[in-house]
Tab-separated table of C-alpha atoms and ligand atoms in Angstrom:
chain	number	residue	atom	x	y	z
A	233	MET	CA	10.231	-15.102	52.413
A	234	SER	CA	7.146	-15.994	54.378
A	235	MET	CA	4.573	-18.451	53.140
A	236	LEU	CA	1.989	-15.682	52.741
A	237	ASP	CA	4.330	-13.615	50.582
A	238	ARG	CA	4.977	-16.634	48.403
A	239	VAL	CA	1.263	-17.255	47.913
A	240	ILE	CA	0.670	-13.581	47.103
A	241	ASP	CA	3.590	-13.610	44.655
A	242	TRP	CA	2.212	-16.685	42.965
A	243	LEU	CA	-1.213	-15.072	42.590
A	244	ASP	CA	0.292	-11.760	41.561
A	245	VAL	CA	2.075	-13.304	38.599
A	246	ARG	CA	-1.166	-14.932	37.473
A	247	ILE	CA	-3.945	-12.450	38.199
A	248	GLY	CA	-2.135	-9.327	39.347
A	249	VAL	CA	-3.563	-9.246	42.866
A	250	ARG	CA	-1.265	-6.441	44.028
A	251	GLU	CA	-2.546	-4.132	41.331
A	252	LEU	CA	-6.114	-5.182	42.145
A	253	ALA	CA	-5.609	-4.573	45.866
A	254	LYS	CA	-4.223	-1.131	45.079
A	255	GLU	CA	-7.030	-0.293	42.694
A	256	TRP	CA	-9.849	-1.489	44.963
A	257	GLY	CA	-8.217	-0.896	48.316
A	258	SER	CA	-5.641	1.713	49.185
A	259	GLY	CA	-5.879	3.274	45.751
A	260	TYR	CA	-9.639	3.646	45.959
A	261	LEU	CA	-9.939	7.178	47.269
A	262	LEU	CA	-13.062	8.490	48.924
A	263	PRO	CA	-14.044	12.130	49.421
A	264	ARG	CA	-12.283	13.700	52.414
A	265	ASN	CA	-15.523	14.700	54.077
A	266	ILE	CA	-17.133	11.268	53.782
A	267	ASN	CA	-19.146	10.492	56.896
A	268	PHE	CA	-20.579	7.760	59.084
A	269	TRP	CA	-23.756	7.491	57.008
A	270	TYR	CA	-21.813	6.116	54.077
A	271	SER	CA	-21.137	2.952	56.062
A	272	MET	CA	-24.827	1.983	56.184
A	273	GLY	CA	-24.311	0.005	52.984
A	274	SER	CA	-21.550	-2.042	54.590
A	275	ILE	CA	-23.762	-2.729	57.596
A	276	LEU	CA	-26.481	-3.904	55.205
A	277	LEU	CA	-24.070	-6.201	53.432
A	278	PHE	CA	-22.990	-7.592	56.784
A	279	ILE	CA	-26.622	-8.172	57.832
A	280	PHE	CA	-27.363	-9.879	54.547
A	281	LEU	CA	-24.424	-12.249	55.026
A	282	LEU	CA	-25.624	-12.987	58.552
A	283	GLN	CA	-29.130	-13.677	57.215
A	284	VAL	CA	-27.743	-16.032	54.585
A	285	VAL	CA	-25.626	-17.952	57.086
A	286	THR	CA	-28.351	-18.240	59.734
A	287	GLY	CA	-30.900	-19.005	57.018
A	288	ILE	CA	-28.847	-21.927	55.713
A	289	LEU	CA	-28.436	-23.182	59.275
A	290	LEU	CA	-32.180	-22.952	59.946
A	291	LEU	CA	-32.867	-24.936	56.786
A	292	ILE	CA	-31.174	-27.905	58.425
A	293	HIS	CA	-33.844	-28.285	61.082
A	294	TYR	CA	-36.841	-26.511	59.553
A	295	VAL	CA	-39.486	-28.636	57.796
A	296	PRO	CA	-41.409	-26.758	55.077
A	297	ASP	CA	-44.613	-28.720	55.536
A	298	SER	CA	-47.732	-27.079	56.936
A	299	GLU	CA	-48.265	-30.058	59.232
A	300	LYS	CA	-44.778	-29.941	60.669
A	301	ALA	CA	-43.480	-26.404	60.214
A	302	PHE	CA	-44.680	-24.995	63.527
A	303	ALA	CA	-43.402	-28.004	65.455
A	304	SER	CA	-40.040	-27.884	63.709
A	305	VAL	CA	-39.643	-24.225	64.663
A	306	ALA	CA	-40.537	-25.155	68.239
A	307	VAL	CA	-37.842	-27.845	68.138
A	308	ILE	CA	-35.344	-25.282	66.856
A	309	MET	CA	-36.278	-22.899	69.652
A	310	ASN	CA	-36.374	-25.424	72.489
A	311	ASP	CA	-34.356	-28.510	71.688
A	312	VAL	CA	-31.642	-27.778	69.167
A	313	PRO	CA	-28.581	-26.387	70.956
A	314	TYR	CA	-28.397	-22.640	70.255
A	315	GLY	CA	-31.385	-22.989	67.938
A	316	TRP	CA	-32.994	-20.017	69.686
A	317	LEU	CA	-29.885	-17.952	68.982
A	318	ILE	CA	-29.750	-18.800	65.300
A	319	ARG	CA	-33.457	-18.203	64.831
A	320	MET	CA	-33.499	-14.965	66.818
A	321	ILE	CA	-30.544	-13.618	64.857
A	322	HIS	CA	-32.456	-14.410	61.676
A	323	ALA	CA	-35.795	-12.982	62.839
A	324	VAL	CA	-34.480	-9.871	64.591
A	325	GLY	CA	-31.944	-9.441	61.783
A	326	SER	CA	-34.720	-9.163	59.206
A	327	ASN	CA	-36.276	-6.274	61.121
A	328	MET	CA	-32.888	-4.615	61.475
A	329	MET	CA	-32.249	-5.059	57.778
A	330	VAL	CA	-35.365	-3.088	56.923
A	331	ALA	CA	-34.459	-0.421	59.473
A	332	ILE	CA	-30.892	-0.002	58.219
A	333	ALA	CA	-32.031	-0.069	54.575
A	334	LEU	CA	-34.343	2.825	55.397
A	335	LEU	CA	-31.540	4.729	57.139
A	336	HIS	CA	-29.312	4.093	54.115
A	337	MET	CA	-32.050	5.447	51.875
A	338	PHE	CA	-32.689	8.504	54.029
A	339	SER	CA	-29.008	9.400	54.100
A	340	VAL	CA	-28.844	9.162	50.306
A	341	LEU	CA	-31.999	11.229	50.168
A	342	PHE	CA	-30.782	14.044	52.403
A	343	MET	CA	-27.323	14.203	50.917
A	344	GLY	CA	-28.770	14.255	47.426
A	345	SER	CA	-26.584	11.356	46.325
A	346	TYR	CA	-29.342	9.977	44.116
A	347	LYS	CA	-29.036	12.885	41.708
A	348	ALA	CA	-27.610	12.626	38.201
A	349	PRO	CA	-25.500	10.741	37.237
A	350	ARG	CA	-26.424	8.247	39.962
A	351	GLU	CA	-30.022	7.496	38.956
A	352	ILE	CA	-29.321	3.829	38.252
A	353	ASN	CA	-27.690	3.411	41.663
A	354	TRP	CA	-30.867	4.756	43.223
A	355	LEU	CA	-33.092	2.519	41.109
A	356	SER	CA	-31.107	-0.605	41.938
A	357	GLY	CA	-31.270	0.370	45.611
A	358	PHE	CA	-35.009	0.889	45.342
A	359	LEU	CA	-35.400	-2.597	43.865
A	360	LEU	CA	-33.245	-3.993	46.667
A	361	LEU	CA	-35.499	-2.377	49.264
A	362	ASN	CA	-38.488	-4.049	47.653
A	363	LEU	CA	-36.694	-7.383	47.561
A	364	ILE	CA	-35.896	-7.060	51.265
A	365	LEU	CA	-39.566	-6.400	51.988
A	366	ALA	CA	-40.549	-9.394	49.850
A	367	LEU	CA	-38.070	-11.549	51.765
A	368	CYS	CA	-39.592	-10.371	55.041
A	369	LEU	CA	-43.107	-11.104	53.839
A	370	THR	CA	-42.338	-14.584	52.530
A	371	GLY	CA	-40.219	-15.467	55.565
A	372	TYR	CA	-43.025	-14.410	57.856
A	373	LEU	CA	-45.256	-17.276	56.703
A	374	LEU	CA	-42.735	-20.047	57.242
A	375	PRO	CA	-43.193	-20.673	61.011
A	376	TRP	CA	-46.871	-21.341	60.220
A	377	SER	CA	-48.181	-19.621	63.317
A	378	GLN	CA	-51.493	-17.818	63.675
A	379	LEU	CA	-49.596	-14.600	63.054
A	380	SER	CA	-47.940	-15.939	59.892
A	381	PHE	CA	-51.136	-17.382	58.562
A	382	TRP	CA	-53.345	-14.357	59.034
A	383	ALA	CA	-50.736	-11.739	58.223
A	384	THR	CA	-50.204	-13.540	54.915
A	385	THR	CA	-53.946	-13.785	54.383
A	386	VAL	CA	-54.297	-10.025	54.839
A	387	ALA	CA	-51.197	-9.166	52.802
A	388	THR	CA	-52.124	-11.345	49.829
A	389	ASN	CA	-55.712	-10.167	50.084
A	390	SER	CA	-54.745	-6.556	49.486
A	391	ALA	CA	-53.588	-7.497	45.987
A	392	GLY	CA	-57.257	-8.294	45.321
A	393	ALA	CA	-58.070	-4.584	45.256
A	394	ILE	CA	-56.407	-4.190	41.866
A	395	PRO	CA	-59.187	-3.958	39.289
A	396	TYR	CA	-59.884	-6.890	36.935
A	397	VAL	CA	-56.823	-9.032	37.685
A	398	GLY	CA	-57.032	-8.705	41.484
A	399	PRO	CA	-58.890	-11.913	42.401
A	400	THR	CA	-56.847	-14.008	39.962
A	401	LEU	CA	-53.657	-12.453	41.281
A	402	VAL	CA	-54.580	-13.277	44.873
A	403	GLU	CA	-55.237	-16.865	43.925
A	404	PHE	CA	-51.963	-17.020	42.040
A	405	LEU	CA	-50.020	-15.628	44.998
A	406	ARG	CA	-51.633	-18.109	47.352
A	407	GLY	CA	-51.559	-21.097	45.046
A	408	GLY	CA	-55.203	-21.634	45.935
A	409	LYS	CA	-58.334	-19.837	47.006
A	410	LEU	CA	-57.121	-19.470	50.577
A	411	VAL	CA	-53.759	-19.421	52.275
A	412	GLY	CA	-52.829	-23.048	52.781
A	413	PRO	CA	-50.146	-25.672	52.255
A	414	PRO	CA	-49.557	-24.607	48.609
A	415	THR	CA	-48.872	-21.054	49.825
A	416	LEU	CA	-46.225	-22.366	52.190
A	417	GLY	CA	-44.558	-24.242	49.326
A	418	ARG	CA	-44.276	-21.264	47.030
A	419	PHE	CA	-43.321	-18.784	49.752
A	420	PHE	CA	-40.653	-21.198	50.946
A	421	ALA	CA	-39.205	-21.491	47.446
A	422	LEU	CA	-39.243	-17.720	47.032
A	423	HIS	CA	-37.743	-17.103	50.438
A	424	VAL	CA	-34.846	-19.533	50.291
A	425	ALA	CA	-34.033	-19.653	46.592
A	426	LEU	CA	-35.345	-17.038	44.211
A	427	LEU	CA	-35.355	-13.845	46.288
A	428	PRO	CA	-31.910	-14.307	47.880
A	429	ALA	CA	-30.454	-15.040	44.444
A	430	LEU	CA	-32.029	-11.853	43.093
A	431	VAL	CA	-30.635	-9.901	46.036
A	432	VAL	CA	-27.147	-11.210	45.304
A	433	VAL	CA	-27.440	-10.200	41.645
A	434	LEU	CA	-28.781	-6.754	42.486
A	435	VAL	CA	-26.187	-6.138	45.175
A	436	GLY	CA	-23.572	-6.965	42.545
A	437	ILE	CA	-25.173	-4.470	40.164
A	438	HIS	CA	-25.469	-1.851	42.922
A	439	PHE	CA	-21.750	-2.219	43.712
A	440	PHE	CA	-20.748	-2.216	40.095
A	441	PHE	CA	-22.453	1.136	39.559
A	442	LEU	CA	-20.991	2.518	42.757
A	443	GLU	CA	-17.476	1.505	41.786
A	444	ARG	CA	-17.913	2.655	38.193
A	445	ILE	CA	-19.153	6.162	38.857
A	446	GLY	CA	-17.370	6.697	42.178
A	447	ILE	CA	-18.711	7.711	45.576
A	448	SER	CA	-20.558	11.016	45.705
A	449	THR	CA	-19.072	13.848	47.748
A	450	PRO	CA	-21.186	14.722	50.784
A	451	PRO	CA	-22.671	18.184	50.316
A	452	PHE	CA	-21.420	19.486	53.656
A	453	GLY	CA	-18.304	19.729	55.746
A	454	HIS	CA	-14.935	20.252	54.134
A	455	GLN	CA	-15.543	21.269	50.556
A	456	GLY	CA	-12.937	19.547	48.457
A	457	LYS	CA	-14.017	20.324	44.961
A	458	LYS	CA	-16.996	20.826	42.793
A	459	THR	CA	-17.437	18.354	39.997
A	460	PRO	CA	-20.223	19.618	37.830
A	461	TRP	CA	-21.826	16.757	35.973
A	462	ARG	CA	-22.235	17.808	32.381
A	463	GLY	CA	-24.053	14.832	30.977
A	464	ASP	CA	-22.196	14.630	27.691
A	465	ALA	CA	-19.775	11.804	28.431
A	466	PHE	CA	-18.996	9.303	31.164
A	467	ARG	CA	-16.722	10.660	33.844
A	468	TYR	CA	-15.441	8.674	36.797
A	469	ASP	CA	-15.931	10.745	39.923
A	470	ALA	CA	-12.388	10.535	41.311
A	471	HIS	CA	-11.420	12.091	44.610
A	472	PRO	CA	-7.759	13.102	44.356
A	473	GLY	CA	-6.270	13.720	47.776
A	474	GLY	CA	-9.145	11.821	49.377
A	475	ILE	CA	-8.905	9.143	52.022
A	476	PRO	CA	-8.080	5.583	50.942
A	477	PHE	CA	-10.756	2.960	51.401
A	478	ILE	CA	-8.247	0.539	52.902
A	479	PRO	CA	-7.429	1.003	55.723
A	480	ASN	CA	-9.104	4.299	56.598
A	481	TYR	CA	-12.693	3.875	55.568
A	482	LEU	CA	-12.613	0.138	56.148
A	483	LEU	CA	-11.998	0.981	59.814
A	484	GLN	CA	-15.030	3.271	59.790
A	485	ASP	CA	-17.065	0.443	58.245
A	486	LEU	CA	-15.881	-1.998	60.899
A	487	THR	CA	-16.641	0.515	63.640
A	488	SER	CA	-20.149	1.005	62.287
A	489	ILE	CA	-20.647	-2.753	62.088
A	490	ALA	CA	-19.444	-3.112	65.688
A	491	ILE	CA	-21.891	-0.429	66.845
A	492	TYR	CA	-24.645	-2.123	64.879
A	493	LEU	CA	-23.760	-5.495	66.431
A	494	ALA	CA	-23.942	-4.000	69.906
A	495	VAL	CA	-27.447	-2.682	69.288
A	496	PHE	CA	-28.564	-5.801	67.433
A	497	LEU	CA	-27.216	-8.292	69.958
A	498	SER	CA	-28.698	-6.382	72.875
A	499	VAL	CA	-32.107	-6.889	71.250
A	500	VAL	CA	-31.336	-10.562	70.546
A	501	PHE	CA	-30.155	-11.233	74.084
A	502	PHE	CA	-32.262	-8.906	76.221
A	503	ASP	CA	-35.534	-8.432	74.350
A	504	PRO	CA	-35.680	-11.158	71.686
A	505	TYR	CA	-39.471	-11.064	71.473
A	506	LEU	CA	-39.567	-7.348	70.753
A	507	PHE	CA	-40.902	-8.034	67.277
A	508	PHE	CA	-43.101	-10.999	68.196
A	509	PRO	CA	-46.756	-10.431	69.078
A	510	LYS	CA	-48.353	-13.269	71.034
A	511	GLU	CA	-50.059	-14.708	67.948
A	512	ALA	CA	-46.586	-15.756	66.832
A	513	PHE	CA	-46.635	-18.512	69.433
A	514	VAL	CA	-49.904	-20.176	68.416
A	515	PRO	CA	-49.965	-22.703	65.559
A	516	ALA	CA	-51.902	-21.576	62.483
A	517	ASN	CA	-55.608	-22.267	62.553
A	518	PRO	CA	-57.439	-21.509	59.308
A	519	TYR	CA	-60.795	-21.548	61.124
A	520	LEU	CA	-60.001	-18.975	63.751
A	521	THR	CA	-58.974	-15.422	62.956
A	522	PRO	CA	-57.295	-13.779	65.937
A	523	ALA	CA	-58.567	-10.338	66.929
A	524	HIS	CA	-56.471	-7.295	65.958
A	525	ILE	CA	-54.129	-9.012	63.574
A	526	LYS	CA	-51.460	-6.534	62.527
A	527	PRO	CA	-48.476	-6.723	60.212
A	528	GLU	CA	-44.866	-6.005	61.132
A	529	TRP	CA	-43.964	-2.391	61.909
A	530	TYR	CA	-42.659	-1.666	58.414
A	531	PHE	CA	-45.949	-2.673	56.828
A	532	LEU	CA	-48.086	-0.806	59.370
A	533	PRO	CA	-48.318	2.390	57.278
A	534	ASN	CA	-49.561	0.380	54.291
A	535	TYR	CA	-52.002	-1.449	56.511
A	536	GLN	CA	-53.293	1.796	58.011
A	537	MET	CA	-53.653	3.357	54.556
A	538	LEU	CA	-55.828	0.483	53.454
A	539	LYS	CA	-57.984	1.048	56.509
A	540	ILE	CA	-58.301	4.807	55.978
A	541	PHE	CA	-59.566	4.605	52.438
A	542	SER	CA	-62.958	2.994	52.400
A	543	ASN	CA	-62.311	1.973	48.815
A	544	GLU	CA	-59.554	-0.644	48.786
A	545	PHE	CA	-58.466	0.289	45.306
A	546	VAL	CA	-57.815	3.897	46.310
A	547	GLY	CA	-55.698	2.657	49.219
A	548	ILE	CA	-53.632	0.411	46.982
A	549	ALA	CA	-53.330	3.136	44.347
A	550	ALA	CA	-52.108	5.662	46.929
A	551	GLN	CA	-49.356	3.243	47.961
A	552	GLY	CA	-48.499	2.527	44.359
A	553	ILE	CA	-48.190	6.221	43.606
A	554	ALA	CA	-46.041	6.832	46.686
A	555	MET	CA	-43.678	4.005	45.727
A	556	THR	CA	-43.512	5.131	42.088
A	557	LEU	CA	-42.659	8.671	43.167
A	558	LEU	CA	-39.903	7.293	45.362
A	559	ALA	CA	-38.491	5.172	42.540
A	560	LEU	CA	-38.558	8.043	40.059
A	561	LEU	CA	-37.252	10.668	42.476
A	562	PRO	CA	-33.942	11.287	40.658
A	563	PHE	CA	-35.838	11.904	37.425
A	564	LEU	CA	-38.241	14.341	39.069
A	565	ASP	CA	-35.758	16.223	41.232
A	566	ARG	CA	-33.238	17.477	38.710
A	567	GLY	CA	-31.776	20.478	40.537
A	568	LYS	CA	-27.997	20.574	40.929
A	569	GLU	CA	-27.986	21.665	44.571
A	570	ARG	CA	-27.381	18.837	47.015
A	571	HIS	CA	-27.137	20.554	50.377
A	572	PRO	CA	-30.374	19.733	52.222
A	573	LEU	CA	-30.650	23.189	53.821
A	574	LYS	CA	-30.400	24.826	50.429
A	575	ARG	CA	-33.303	22.752	49.131
A	576	PRO	CA	-36.121	23.922	51.412
A	577	LEU	CA	-38.948	22.562	49.243
A	578	PHE	CA	-37.332	19.155	48.997
A	579	LEU	CA	-36.531	19.153	52.691
A	580	ALA	CA	-40.114	20.066	53.602
A	581	CYS	CA	-41.573	17.409	51.289
A	582	SER	CA	-39.282	14.626	52.413
A	583	ILE	CA	-39.557	15.376	56.125
A	584	GLY	CA	-43.311	15.707	55.657
A	585	GLY	CA	-43.366	12.361	53.856
A	586	ILE	CA	-41.342	10.628	56.553
A	587	LEU	CA	-43.502	12.134	59.319
A	588	LEU	CA	-46.622	11.034	57.488
A	589	TRP	CA	-45.199	7.552	57.161
A	590	LEU	CA	-44.243	7.437	60.855
A	591	GLY	CA	-47.627	8.866	61.809
A	592	LEU	CA	-49.437	6.167	59.840
A	593	MET	CA	-47.227	3.568	61.485
A	594	ILE	CA	-48.010	4.794	64.992
A	595	TRP	CA	-51.689	5.176	64.158
A	596	GLY	CA	-51.721	1.668	62.737
A	597	HIS	CA	-50.015	0.348	65.843
A	598	PHE	CA	-52.537	1.818	68.248
A	599	SER	CA	-55.668	1.494	66.145
B	246	MET	CA	7.842	0.796	76.093
B	247	ASP	CA	9.060	1.766	72.669
B	248	ASN	CA	6.638	2.388	69.838
B	249	GLU	CA	7.459	-0.835	68.011
B	250	GLY	CA	6.802	-2.944	71.111
B	251	ARG	CA	3.573	-1.104	71.810
B	252	ARG	CA	2.304	-1.799	68.317
B	253	ARG	CA	3.214	-5.437	68.654
B	254	PHE	CA	1.439	-5.693	71.967
B	255	LEU	CA	-1.716	-4.036	70.611
B	256	GLY	CA	-1.556	-6.278	67.577
B	257	ILE	CA	-1.425	-9.365	69.773
B	258	CYS	CA	-4.327	-8.065	71.880
B	259	LEU	CA	-6.383	-7.418	68.775
B	260	GLY	CA	-5.569	-10.873	67.428
B	261	ALA	CA	-6.537	-12.506	70.717
B	262	LEU	CA	-9.765	-10.521	70.825
B	263	ALA	CA	-10.619	-11.480	67.254
B	264	THR	CA	-9.891	-15.144	67.979
B	265	ALA	CA	-12.076	-15.059	71.092
B	266	GLY	CA	-14.863	-13.387	69.098
B	267	ALA	CA	-14.617	-15.929	66.299
B	268	ALA	CA	-14.686	-18.780	68.813
B	269	ALA	CA	-17.722	-17.279	70.548
B	270	ALA	CA	-19.526	-17.120	67.220
B	271	ALA	CA	-18.400	-20.563	66.049
B	272	TRP	CA	-19.356	-22.457	69.207
B	273	PRO	CA	-23.155	-22.029	68.883
B	274	VAL	CA	-22.959	-22.905	65.190
B	275	LEU	CA	-20.996	-26.041	65.967
B	276	ARG	CA	-23.472	-27.054	68.660
B	277	PHE	CA	-26.426	-26.261	66.381
B	278	LEU	CA	-24.990	-28.534	63.717
B	279	SER	CA	-23.780	-31.421	65.846
B	280	PRO	CA	-26.082	-34.425	66.041
B	281	ARG	CA	-27.822	-34.673	69.339
B	282	ALA	CA	-26.818	-37.591	71.537
B	283	GLY	CA	-29.510	-40.245	71.748
B	284	ALA	CA	-31.823	-38.209	69.567
B	285	GLY	CA	-34.883	-40.189	68.562
B	286	SER	CA	-34.154	-43.305	70.578
B	287	ALA	CA	-34.420	-44.232	74.196
B	288	ALA	CA	-31.400	-45.163	76.282
B	289	LYS	CA	-33.022	-48.484	77.134
B	290	VAL	CA	-34.949	-50.851	74.893
B	291	THR	CA	-37.267	-53.498	76.309
B	292	ILE	CA	-38.313	-56.506	74.286
B	293	PRO	CA	-40.736	-59.208	75.548
B	294	GLU	CA	-38.996	-62.548	75.816
B	295	LYS	CA	-41.662	-64.298	73.790
B	296	GLU	CA	-40.761	-62.223	70.734
B	297	LEU	CA	-37.467	-64.079	70.621
B	298	PRO	CA	-37.922	-67.806	69.930
B	299	GLU	CA	-35.006	-70.198	70.083
B	300	GLY	CA	-32.495	-69.849	67.272
B	301	GLU	CA	-33.948	-66.528	66.123
B	302	ALA	CA	-32.602	-62.989	66.085
B	303	LYS	CA	-34.329	-59.698	66.632
B	304	PHE	CA	-32.985	-56.460	65.225
B	305	PHE	CA	-33.880	-53.131	66.820
B	306	GLU	CA	-32.660	-49.573	67.123
B	307	PHE	CA	-30.510	-48.841	70.104
B	308	ALA	CA	-28.825	-45.506	70.909
B	309	GLY	CA	-29.171	-44.324	67.331
B	310	ALA	CA	-27.651	-47.446	65.789
B	311	SER	CA	-28.696	-50.985	64.914
B	312	ALA	CA	-28.510	-53.718	67.516
B	313	VAL	CA	-29.480	-57.358	67.574
B	314	LEU	CA	-30.675	-59.833	70.179
B	315	ILE	CA	-30.296	-63.542	69.544
B	316	ARG	CA	-31.376	-66.618	71.431
B	317	LYS	CA	-29.104	-69.538	70.731
B	318	ARG	CA	-30.330	-73.082	70.318
B	319	ASP	CA	-29.341	-73.810	73.919
B	320	GLY	CA	-31.632	-70.999	75.060
B	321	GLU	CA	-28.862	-68.536	75.955
B	322	VAL	CA	-29.528	-64.904	75.029
B	323	ALA	CA	-26.925	-62.488	73.673
B	324	ALA	CA	-27.078	-58.834	72.575
B	325	TYR	CA	-24.712	-57.211	70.113
B	326	SER	CA	-24.339	-54.084	68.155
B	327	ALA	CA	-25.358	-55.114	64.617
B	328	VAL	CA	-22.724	-52.850	63.127
B	329	CYS	CA	-19.976	-54.834	61.434
B	330	THR	CA	-16.553	-54.011	62.824
B	331	HIS	CA	-15.057	-53.896	59.345
B	332	LEU	CA	-16.633	-50.939	57.523
B	333	GLY	CA	-19.902	-50.502	59.341
B	334	CYS	CA	-22.482	-52.506	57.382
B	335	ILE	CA	-25.338	-54.134	59.285
B	336	VAL	CA	-24.842	-57.862	59.788
B	337	GLN	CA	-27.504	-60.458	58.982
B	338	TRP	CA	-28.484	-63.453	61.103
B	339	GLN	CA	-28.262	-66.790	59.363
B	340	LYS	CA	-30.647	-68.994	61.218
B	341	ASP	CA	-29.612	-72.303	59.623
B	342	ARG	CA	-25.916	-71.792	60.372
B	343	GLN	CA	-26.460	-69.934	63.633
B	344	GLU	CA	-23.951	-67.243	62.688
B	345	PHE	CA	-23.824	-63.662	61.444
B	346	LEU	CA	-22.952	-62.795	57.896
B	347	CYS	CA	-21.983	-59.313	56.831
B	348	PRO	CA	-23.339	-58.836	53.281
B	349	CYS	CA	-20.824	-56.177	52.325
B	350	HIS	CA	-17.537	-58.060	52.291
B	351	ALA	CA	-18.620	-61.466	53.505
B	352	GLY	CA	-17.433	-61.074	57.069
B	353	ARG	CA	-18.614	-63.925	59.336
B	354	PHE	CA	-19.227	-63.849	63.077
B	355	SER	CA	-20.180	-66.703	65.369
B	356	SER	CA	-23.197	-66.548	67.664
B	357	ALA	CA	-20.711	-65.542	70.356
B	358	GLY	CA	-19.755	-62.542	68.204
B	359	GLU	CA	-16.270	-63.872	67.369
B	360	VAL	CA	-14.871	-63.387	63.887
B	361	LEU	CA	-15.088	-66.627	61.890
B	362	GLY	CA	-13.802	-65.322	58.591
B	363	GLY	CA	-13.591	-62.403	56.232
B	364	PRO	CA	-12.148	-58.954	56.777
B	365	PRO	CA	-13.661	-57.853	60.149
B	366	PRO	CA	-10.791	-57.170	62.537
B	367	LYS	CA	-12.696	-57.366	65.813
B	368	PRO	CA	-15.620	-59.288	67.292
B	369	LEU	CA	-19.076	-57.691	67.383
B	370	VAL	CA	-19.551	-55.257	70.253
B	371	ARG	CA	-21.479	-56.835	73.112
B	372	LEU	CA	-24.345	-54.864	74.655
B	373	PRO	CA	-25.312	-55.160	78.309
B	374	PHE	CA	-28.791	-56.536	78.993
B	375	THR	CA	-30.908	-57.941	81.751
B	376	VAL	CA	-33.688	-60.514	81.668
B	377	ALA	CA	-36.474	-60.043	84.180
B	378	GLY	CA	-40.196	-60.761	84.322
B	379	GLY	CA	-40.403	-62.098	80.805
B	380	ASN	CA	-38.725	-58.982	79.380
B	381	ILE	CA	-35.272	-58.456	77.979
B	382	THR	CA	-33.984	-54.982	78.654
B	383	VAL	CA	-30.972	-53.817	76.677
B	384	GLY	CA	-28.927	-50.875	77.909
C	662	LIG	S1	-18.342	-54.048	56.397
C	662	LIG	FE1	-18.757	-55.996	57.165
C	662	LIG	S2	-17.312	-57.194	56.120
C	662	LIG	FE2	-16.878	-55.226	55.360
């Protein structure tokens, strides 16, 4: 008997690993018509792991002190062997994470997988999206460049538009009247400790729900079965005769990750500064605001909205309403039909919403 | 080729590919983490001769570690690594006895770096130096 078999036997007697592997692996059946879009979640998990690993590595050389932060990032980029690689993977990876999270969300949206009984899955995913954005925002400040400094100034400032509590809230976010060393301290703590921990917890919750209720059947392609959800008792959505997760869908996941890596690494190696405007290479100067300071692409629509509405509060409220609608979508859209082409109103609204969002982004970019 | 052999061959290829990929990913990480040679200290250290009176010792940083220069009573200069050859503590210069004492386990070295007593197994490591124009240059 090989060593591996002996180890597995030993574990099997104690914690029943063979049964577990069957239950979670080859015995975990997915709908026959499951598609490529279902692997977005695995790509996201992979990106998150990559962010954690590169983040821990960066912590070794990064100094979270407003006097030294910019210089320490310069050392990472120029002097530390492969420092540029680690940092670029982290910085480009954050952009990719937002992009893939959006694709994941859109696929769930168009395939109607958020519908009952999967409302909690959707809500936990929505929270995760917000956490990712918060991670991006807090991470943005850390290199302490002109871009970081002023982008954070603008971003924290927009909270000031909330009536009554606004100004206090801004000061609380910044740890002072203006963005300064105290802001760096709290953003650093959020970025490396609190937010990643919350992401881990929420990812666990997201997976728990997914595993508990079962994967939703895509509304198109081979129609296996119809499982009407009756809402009177819990029912695990099993997929008898489906394809096993291990090895079949695992291979799809790995393929998707490989395709993602190809795209991601071509950005890292061939156009690493794609997401870096030139202000990112100038140390922060609280006395000099650069012209045309703009946030990252995923915050451009928000930024443009604030510019469109002359009243800041209206701009903030519009964003708040849009986000609330998104969060509550499964409670608003209660129809049983999940095929996108059979939901013309939904299709029109969501495509309209996405086009509006893209339009605001492009407008914001060129304005 | 029979099916079994083909599978084996593909399996080996896949394994080799995975190993190469893992190595390609691990190498930058290893380099990123490894301490940089000579980081933070110059390869040569110059000390003015007048900073080293007779019978005294001068400790300084050299190539990322501690080093010491001494001038013996007869005026001869010597340079050593100040790292004890036993377990790596930094030796002290005892001016009255003109010898080194390691505070950790009471190792003793003569002004020539030889072990006089205690646990150190080897003499102190000598460092090359030159004396020119009133300066002592180590390295
Ligand atoms: S380390 Fe110097 S005597 Fe032990």
